[in-house]
Short mmCIF file of C-alpha atoms and ligand atoms in Angstrom, two decimals:
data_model
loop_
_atom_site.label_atom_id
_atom_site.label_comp_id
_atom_site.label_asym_id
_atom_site.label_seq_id
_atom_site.Cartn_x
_atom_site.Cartn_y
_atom_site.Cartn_z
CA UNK A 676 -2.97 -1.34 2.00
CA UNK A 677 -6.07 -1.38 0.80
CA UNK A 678 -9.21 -1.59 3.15
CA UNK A 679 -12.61 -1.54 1.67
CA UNK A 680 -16.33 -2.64 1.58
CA UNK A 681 -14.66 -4.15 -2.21
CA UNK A 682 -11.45 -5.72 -0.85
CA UNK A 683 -13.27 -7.09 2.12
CA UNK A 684 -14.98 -9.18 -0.95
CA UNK A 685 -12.00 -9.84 -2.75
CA UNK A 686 -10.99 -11.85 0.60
CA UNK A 687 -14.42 -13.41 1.30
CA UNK A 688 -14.25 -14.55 -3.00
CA UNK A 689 -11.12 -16.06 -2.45
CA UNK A 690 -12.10 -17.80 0.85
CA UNK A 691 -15.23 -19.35 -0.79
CA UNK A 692 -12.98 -20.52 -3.62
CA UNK A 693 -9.96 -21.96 -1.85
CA UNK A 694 -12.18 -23.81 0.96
CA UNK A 695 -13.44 -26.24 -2.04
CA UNK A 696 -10.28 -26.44 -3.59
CA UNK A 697 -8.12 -27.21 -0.47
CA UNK A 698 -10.71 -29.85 0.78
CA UNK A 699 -10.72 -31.23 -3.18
CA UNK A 700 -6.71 -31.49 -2.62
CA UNK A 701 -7.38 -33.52 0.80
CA UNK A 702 -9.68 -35.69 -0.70
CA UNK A 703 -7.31 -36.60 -3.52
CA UNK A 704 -4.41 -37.19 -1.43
CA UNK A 705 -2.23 -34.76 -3.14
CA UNK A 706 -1.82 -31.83 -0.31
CA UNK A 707 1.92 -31.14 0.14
CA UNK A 708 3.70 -29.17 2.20
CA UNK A 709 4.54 -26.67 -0.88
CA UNK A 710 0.48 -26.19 -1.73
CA UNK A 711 -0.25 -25.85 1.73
CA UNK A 712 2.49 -23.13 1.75
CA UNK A 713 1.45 -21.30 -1.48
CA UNK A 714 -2.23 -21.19 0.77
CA UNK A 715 -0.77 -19.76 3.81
CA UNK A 716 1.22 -17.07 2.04
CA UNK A 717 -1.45 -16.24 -0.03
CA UNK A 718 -3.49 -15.50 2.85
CA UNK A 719 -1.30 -14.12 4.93
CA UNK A 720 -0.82 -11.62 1.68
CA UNK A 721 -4.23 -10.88 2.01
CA UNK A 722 -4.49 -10.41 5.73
CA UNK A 723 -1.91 -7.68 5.21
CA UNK A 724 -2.78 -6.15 1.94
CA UNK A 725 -6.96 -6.27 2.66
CA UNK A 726 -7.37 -7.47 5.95
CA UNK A 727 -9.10 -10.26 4.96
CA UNK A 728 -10.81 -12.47 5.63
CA UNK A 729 -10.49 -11.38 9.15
CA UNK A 730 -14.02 -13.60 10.94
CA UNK A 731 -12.82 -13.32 14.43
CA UNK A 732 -13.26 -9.33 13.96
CA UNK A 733 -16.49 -9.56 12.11
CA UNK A 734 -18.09 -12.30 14.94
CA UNK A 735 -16.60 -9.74 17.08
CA UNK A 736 -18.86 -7.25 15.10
CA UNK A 737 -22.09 -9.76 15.13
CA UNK A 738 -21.96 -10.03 19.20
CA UNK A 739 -21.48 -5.39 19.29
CA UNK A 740 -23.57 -5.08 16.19
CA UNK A 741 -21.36 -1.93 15.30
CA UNK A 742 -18.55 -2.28 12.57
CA UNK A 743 -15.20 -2.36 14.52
CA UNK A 744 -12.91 -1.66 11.22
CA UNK A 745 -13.89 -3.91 8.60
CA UNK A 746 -17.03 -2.44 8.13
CA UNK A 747 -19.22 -5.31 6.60
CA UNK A 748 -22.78 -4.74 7.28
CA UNK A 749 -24.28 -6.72 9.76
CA UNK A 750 -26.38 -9.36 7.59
CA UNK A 751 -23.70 -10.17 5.95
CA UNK A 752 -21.84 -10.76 8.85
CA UNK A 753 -23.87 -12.96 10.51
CA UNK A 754 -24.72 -14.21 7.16
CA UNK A 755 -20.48 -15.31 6.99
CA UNK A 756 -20.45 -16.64 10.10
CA UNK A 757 -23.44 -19.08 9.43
CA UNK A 758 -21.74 -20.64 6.08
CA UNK A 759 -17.97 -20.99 7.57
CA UNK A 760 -19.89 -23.16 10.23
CA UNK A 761 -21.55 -25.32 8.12
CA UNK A 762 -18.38 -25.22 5.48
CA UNK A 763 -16.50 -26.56 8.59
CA UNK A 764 -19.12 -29.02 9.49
CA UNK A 765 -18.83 -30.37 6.32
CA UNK A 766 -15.07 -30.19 5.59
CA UNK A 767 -13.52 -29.51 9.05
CA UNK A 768 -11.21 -26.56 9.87
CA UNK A 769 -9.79 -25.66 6.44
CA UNK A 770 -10.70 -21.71 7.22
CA UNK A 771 -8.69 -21.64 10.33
CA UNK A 772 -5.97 -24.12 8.99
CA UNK A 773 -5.28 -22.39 5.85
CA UNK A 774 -7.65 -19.27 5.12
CA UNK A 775 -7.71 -16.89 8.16
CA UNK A 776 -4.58 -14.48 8.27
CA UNK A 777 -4.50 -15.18 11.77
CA UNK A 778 -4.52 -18.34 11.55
CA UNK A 779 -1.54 -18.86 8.89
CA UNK A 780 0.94 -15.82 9.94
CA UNK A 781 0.89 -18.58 13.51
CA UNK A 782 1.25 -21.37 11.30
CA UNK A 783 4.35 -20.07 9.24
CA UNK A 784 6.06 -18.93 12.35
CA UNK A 785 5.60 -22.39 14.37
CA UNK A 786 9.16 -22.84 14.31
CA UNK A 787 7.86 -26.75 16.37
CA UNK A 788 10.31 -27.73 18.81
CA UNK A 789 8.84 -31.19 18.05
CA UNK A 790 7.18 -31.22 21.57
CA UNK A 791 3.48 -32.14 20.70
CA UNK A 792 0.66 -31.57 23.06
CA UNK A 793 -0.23 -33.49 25.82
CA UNK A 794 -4.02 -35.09 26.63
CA UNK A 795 -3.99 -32.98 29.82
CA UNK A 796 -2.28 -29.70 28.04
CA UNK A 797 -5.30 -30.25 25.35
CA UNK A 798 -7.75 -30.05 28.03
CA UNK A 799 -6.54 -27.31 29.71
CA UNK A 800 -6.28 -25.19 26.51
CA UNK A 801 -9.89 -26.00 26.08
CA UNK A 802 -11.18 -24.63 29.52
CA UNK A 803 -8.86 -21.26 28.76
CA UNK A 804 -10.92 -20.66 25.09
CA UNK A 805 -13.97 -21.03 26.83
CA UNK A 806 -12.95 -18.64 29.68
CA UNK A 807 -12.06 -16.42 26.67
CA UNK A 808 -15.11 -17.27 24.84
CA UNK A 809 -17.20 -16.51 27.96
CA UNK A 810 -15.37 -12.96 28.46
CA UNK A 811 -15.89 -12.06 24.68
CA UNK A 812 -19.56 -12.11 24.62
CA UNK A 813 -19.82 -11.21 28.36
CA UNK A 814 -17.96 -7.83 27.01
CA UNK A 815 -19.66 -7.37 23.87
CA UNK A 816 -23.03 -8.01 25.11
CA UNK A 817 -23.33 -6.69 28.45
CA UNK A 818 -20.92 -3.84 28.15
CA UNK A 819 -20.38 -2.75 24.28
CA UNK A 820 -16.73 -3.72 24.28
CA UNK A 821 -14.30 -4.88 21.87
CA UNK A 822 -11.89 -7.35 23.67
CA UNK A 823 -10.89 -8.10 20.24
CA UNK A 824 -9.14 -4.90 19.83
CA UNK A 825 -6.68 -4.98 22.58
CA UNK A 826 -5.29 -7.27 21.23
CA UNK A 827 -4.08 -5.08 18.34
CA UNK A 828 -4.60 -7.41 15.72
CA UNK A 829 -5.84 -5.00 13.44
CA UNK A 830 -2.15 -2.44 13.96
CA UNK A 831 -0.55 -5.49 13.33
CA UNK A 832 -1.50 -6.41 9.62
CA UNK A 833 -2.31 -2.82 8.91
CA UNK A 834 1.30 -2.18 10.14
CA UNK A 835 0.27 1.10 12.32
CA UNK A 836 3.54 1.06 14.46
CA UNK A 837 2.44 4.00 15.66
CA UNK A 838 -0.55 2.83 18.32
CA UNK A 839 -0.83 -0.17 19.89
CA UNK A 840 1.00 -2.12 17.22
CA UNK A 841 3.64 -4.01 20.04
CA UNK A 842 0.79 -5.48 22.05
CA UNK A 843 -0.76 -8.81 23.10
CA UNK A 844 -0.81 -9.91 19.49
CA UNK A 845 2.42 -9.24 18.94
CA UNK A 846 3.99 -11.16 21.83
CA UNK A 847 1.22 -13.41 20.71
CA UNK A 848 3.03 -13.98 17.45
CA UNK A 849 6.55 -14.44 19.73
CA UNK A 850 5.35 -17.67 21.86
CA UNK A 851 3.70 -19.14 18.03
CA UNK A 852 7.27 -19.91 17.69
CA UNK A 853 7.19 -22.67 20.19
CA UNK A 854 3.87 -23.09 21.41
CA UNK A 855 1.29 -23.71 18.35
CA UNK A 856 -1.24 -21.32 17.34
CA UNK A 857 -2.07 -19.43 21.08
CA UNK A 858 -4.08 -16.93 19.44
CA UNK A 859 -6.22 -19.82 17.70
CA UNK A 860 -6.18 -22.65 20.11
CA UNK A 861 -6.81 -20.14 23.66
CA UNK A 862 -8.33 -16.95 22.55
CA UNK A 863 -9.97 -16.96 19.65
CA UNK A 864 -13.65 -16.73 19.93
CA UNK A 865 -14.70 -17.78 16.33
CA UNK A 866 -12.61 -20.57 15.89
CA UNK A 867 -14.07 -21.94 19.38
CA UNK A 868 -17.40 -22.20 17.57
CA UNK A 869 -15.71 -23.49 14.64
CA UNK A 870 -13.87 -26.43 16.91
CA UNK A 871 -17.53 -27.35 17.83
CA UNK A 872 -18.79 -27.71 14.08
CA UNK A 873 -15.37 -29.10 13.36
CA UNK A 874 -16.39 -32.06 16.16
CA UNK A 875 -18.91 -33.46 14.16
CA UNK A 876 -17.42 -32.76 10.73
CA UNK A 877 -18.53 -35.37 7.91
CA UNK A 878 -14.51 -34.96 5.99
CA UNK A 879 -11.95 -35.13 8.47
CA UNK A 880 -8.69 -37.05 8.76
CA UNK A 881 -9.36 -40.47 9.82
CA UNK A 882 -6.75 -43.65 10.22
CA UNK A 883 -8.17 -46.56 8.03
CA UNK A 884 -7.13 -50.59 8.32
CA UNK A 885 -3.71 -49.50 6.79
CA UNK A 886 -2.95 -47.71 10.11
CA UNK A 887 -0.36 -49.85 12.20
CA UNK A 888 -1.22 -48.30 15.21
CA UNK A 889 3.19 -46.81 15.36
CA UNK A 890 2.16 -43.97 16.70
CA UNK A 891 4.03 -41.44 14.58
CA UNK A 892 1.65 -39.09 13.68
CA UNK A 893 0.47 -39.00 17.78
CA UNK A 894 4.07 -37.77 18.26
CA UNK A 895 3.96 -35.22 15.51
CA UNK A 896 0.67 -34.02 16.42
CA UNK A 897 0.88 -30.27 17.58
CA UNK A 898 -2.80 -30.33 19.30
CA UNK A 899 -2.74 -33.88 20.47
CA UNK A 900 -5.75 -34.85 17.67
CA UNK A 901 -4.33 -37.28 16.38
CA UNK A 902 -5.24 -40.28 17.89
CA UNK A 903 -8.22 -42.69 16.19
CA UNK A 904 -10.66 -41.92 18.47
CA UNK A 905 -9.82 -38.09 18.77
CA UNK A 906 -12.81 -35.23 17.38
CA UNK A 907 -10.27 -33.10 15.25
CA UNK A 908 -12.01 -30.50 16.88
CA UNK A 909 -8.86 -28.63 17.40
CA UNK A 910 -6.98 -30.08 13.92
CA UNK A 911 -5.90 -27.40 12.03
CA UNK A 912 -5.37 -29.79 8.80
CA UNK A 913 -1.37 -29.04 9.28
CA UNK A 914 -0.50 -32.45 7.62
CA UNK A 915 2.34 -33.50 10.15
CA UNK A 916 0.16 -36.88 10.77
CA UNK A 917 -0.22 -37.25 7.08
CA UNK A 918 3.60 -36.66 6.29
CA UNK A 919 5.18 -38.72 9.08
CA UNK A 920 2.91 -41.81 8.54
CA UNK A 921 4.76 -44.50 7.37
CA UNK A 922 1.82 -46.66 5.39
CA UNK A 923 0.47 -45.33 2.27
CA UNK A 924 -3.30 -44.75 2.86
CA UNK A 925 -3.41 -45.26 6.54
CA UNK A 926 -4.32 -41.16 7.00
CA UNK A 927 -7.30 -40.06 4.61
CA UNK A 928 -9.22 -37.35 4.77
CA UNK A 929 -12.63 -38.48 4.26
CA UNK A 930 -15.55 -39.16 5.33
CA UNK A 931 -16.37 -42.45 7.93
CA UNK A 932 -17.31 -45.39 5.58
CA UNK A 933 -18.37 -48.31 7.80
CA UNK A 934 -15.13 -50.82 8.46
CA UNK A 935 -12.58 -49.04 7.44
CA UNK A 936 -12.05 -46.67 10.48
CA UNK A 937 -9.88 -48.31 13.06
CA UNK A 938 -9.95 -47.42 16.55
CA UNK A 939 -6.60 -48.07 18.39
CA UNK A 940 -5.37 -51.21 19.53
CA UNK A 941 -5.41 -52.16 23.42
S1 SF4 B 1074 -9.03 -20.03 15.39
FE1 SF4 B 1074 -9.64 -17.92 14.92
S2 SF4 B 1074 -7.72 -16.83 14.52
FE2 SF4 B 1074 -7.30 -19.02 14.42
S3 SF4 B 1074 -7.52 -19.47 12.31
FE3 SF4 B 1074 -9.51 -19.93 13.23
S4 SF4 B 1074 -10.67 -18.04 12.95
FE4 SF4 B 1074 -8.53 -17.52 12.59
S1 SF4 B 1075 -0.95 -33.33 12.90
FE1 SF4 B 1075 -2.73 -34.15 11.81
S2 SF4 B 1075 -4.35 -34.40 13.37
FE2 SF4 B 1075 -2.77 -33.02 14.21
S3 SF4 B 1075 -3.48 -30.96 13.70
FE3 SF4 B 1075 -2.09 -31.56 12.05
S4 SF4 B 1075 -3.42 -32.50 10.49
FE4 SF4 B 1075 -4.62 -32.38 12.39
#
C-alpha cells in the first residue's frame, strides 16, 4: 500500500478521467454490466492500494481543517469538493456510483435480494443522512472531531487488522449484502451534498415516449428513483432500470429535451 501526497493524485487523475468517460458511455448507450464492473474494480483497486479517491475523508478534512490521513492540503480540498459538485450537477452521481472506493466495494457486495426500496423507506433514509449530516459538521465544527474515523474506514482499505479494523464499517460492509449502499445512502456526509447537486443534474436517466409505463425498472430500482417524476438524487447510475427495460430507448441518460420526457400515466 502505497499512501502519498503522489498517489493521492494518481486517484484524483484517474477520477477526473473516468467521470468523462463513464458519462460519454451513458450518453452513447453502450454501459454494460462488464464496463461498469471493470470501473468498480478498478476503483475499489485503488481505494485499497492508494486510498483514493477517498472525498468523504477529505470533506471530513474541509469541515476540521486538519489532514485526518490523506493529507491533501486544504485548498485543494475544498478546491475537490467544489468540482465533484458541479461534475455531479452536470452528469449526476457517476463519483459515488462508480469512482469512490466506498461507494463500489458496497456496490460489488450488494448481493440484491430483489427487494427494492419503498417511497416511505426512501424518505426515511433521507431524514437519517441528514441526522448524520447534521452530527458530522456539528462534531467537526463545534468540537474538532472526526466522526468519520470511527467508523474505521480508513483500517479497512489500509487492511490494519490490528486497530479498529472490525468496526462500524465493517458490519457496514455485512448489511451492503442485502440492504444497498448504508454507508452511502444513511451516513455519508459528502454524498448527501452530492444527492443535492445530483437533484438538479442537467444528464440523468430519464424515461422518453418509448417508456410503456410496465413498471420494470420501478421494481428493480434499489433506491426507489426510478419512477418518471423521481430527482435521481439518490441514483447511483447502477443500470438495473436500464437492463430490465423492455423497449429499446425508453431509459436514456440525457439531458431533458422538451416532449420527449414522459411523466407516468394515471
Ligand atoms: S455517498 Fe459517499 S461513500 Fe458513497 S459513493 Fe458517494 S462519496 Fe462515496
Ligand atoms: S435502478 Fe436506475 S434509477 Fe435506480 S439507482 Fe440504478 S440506475 Fe438509478
Amino acid at each position: 500500500m502505497v499512501v502519498s501526497g503522489s498517489s493521492q493524485i494518481i486517484g484524483l487523475i484517474y477520477t477526473l478521467i473516468a467521470l468523462p468517460v463513464i458519462a460519454y458511455v451513458w450518453y452513447n448507450d453502450k454501459m454494460t454490466r462488464a464496463i461498469a464492473y471493470l470501473f468498480l474494480f478498478i476503483t475499489v483497486f485503488l481505494g485499497f492500494c492508494i486510498f483514493s479517491p477517498m472525498v468523504p475523508h477529505q470533506f471530513q478534512q474541509a469541515v476540521i481543517g486538519d489532514g485526518p490521513g490523506p493529507g491533501t492540503p486544504l485548498p485543494m480540498v475544498i478546491g475537490l469538493i467544489v468540482v465533484f459538485m458541479v461534475l455531479t450537477f452536470v452528469a449526476g452521481r457517476i463519483f459515488c456510483g462508480q469512482l469512490c472506493p466506498i461507494g463500489a466495494v458496497q456496490e460489488l457486495i450488494y448481493a440484491g435480494p430483489k427487494r427494492t426500496t419503498s417511497a416511505a423507506e426512501k424518505k426515511i433514509a433521507m431524514m437519517i443522512r441528514v441526522i448524520f449530516f447534521i452530527a458530522f459538521l456539528a462534531a467537526g465544527l463545534l468540537f474538532s472531531v472526526a466522526l468519520l474515523r470511527v467508523f474505521g474506514i480508513k483500517e479497512f482499505f489500509y487492511l490494519d487488522f490490528s486497530s479498529t479494523f472490525f468496526t462500524v464499517f465493517v458490519i457496514l460492509i455485512a448489511i451492503s449484502l442485502f440492504f444497498y449502499r448504508p454507508f452511502c445512502r444513511l451516513v455519508c456526509p459528502f454524498g448527501t451534498l452530492l444527492s443535492l447537486a445530483a437533484a438538479q443534474s442537467l444528464f440523468k436517466i430519464r424515461r422518453t415516449d418509448a417508456c410503456i409505463h410496465c413498471g420494470r425498472c420501478e421494481e428493480v430500482c434499489p433506491t426507489a428513483e426510478a419512477g418518471a417524476d423521481d430527482a435521481k438524487m439518490e441514483c447511483y447510475l447502477c443500470g438495473r432500470c436500464t437492463r430490465v427495460c423492455p423497449e429499446e430507448g425508453a431509459l436514456k441518460y440525457s439531458r431533458a429535451i422538451e416532449g420527449t420526457a414522459k411523466k407516468d400515466q394515471p
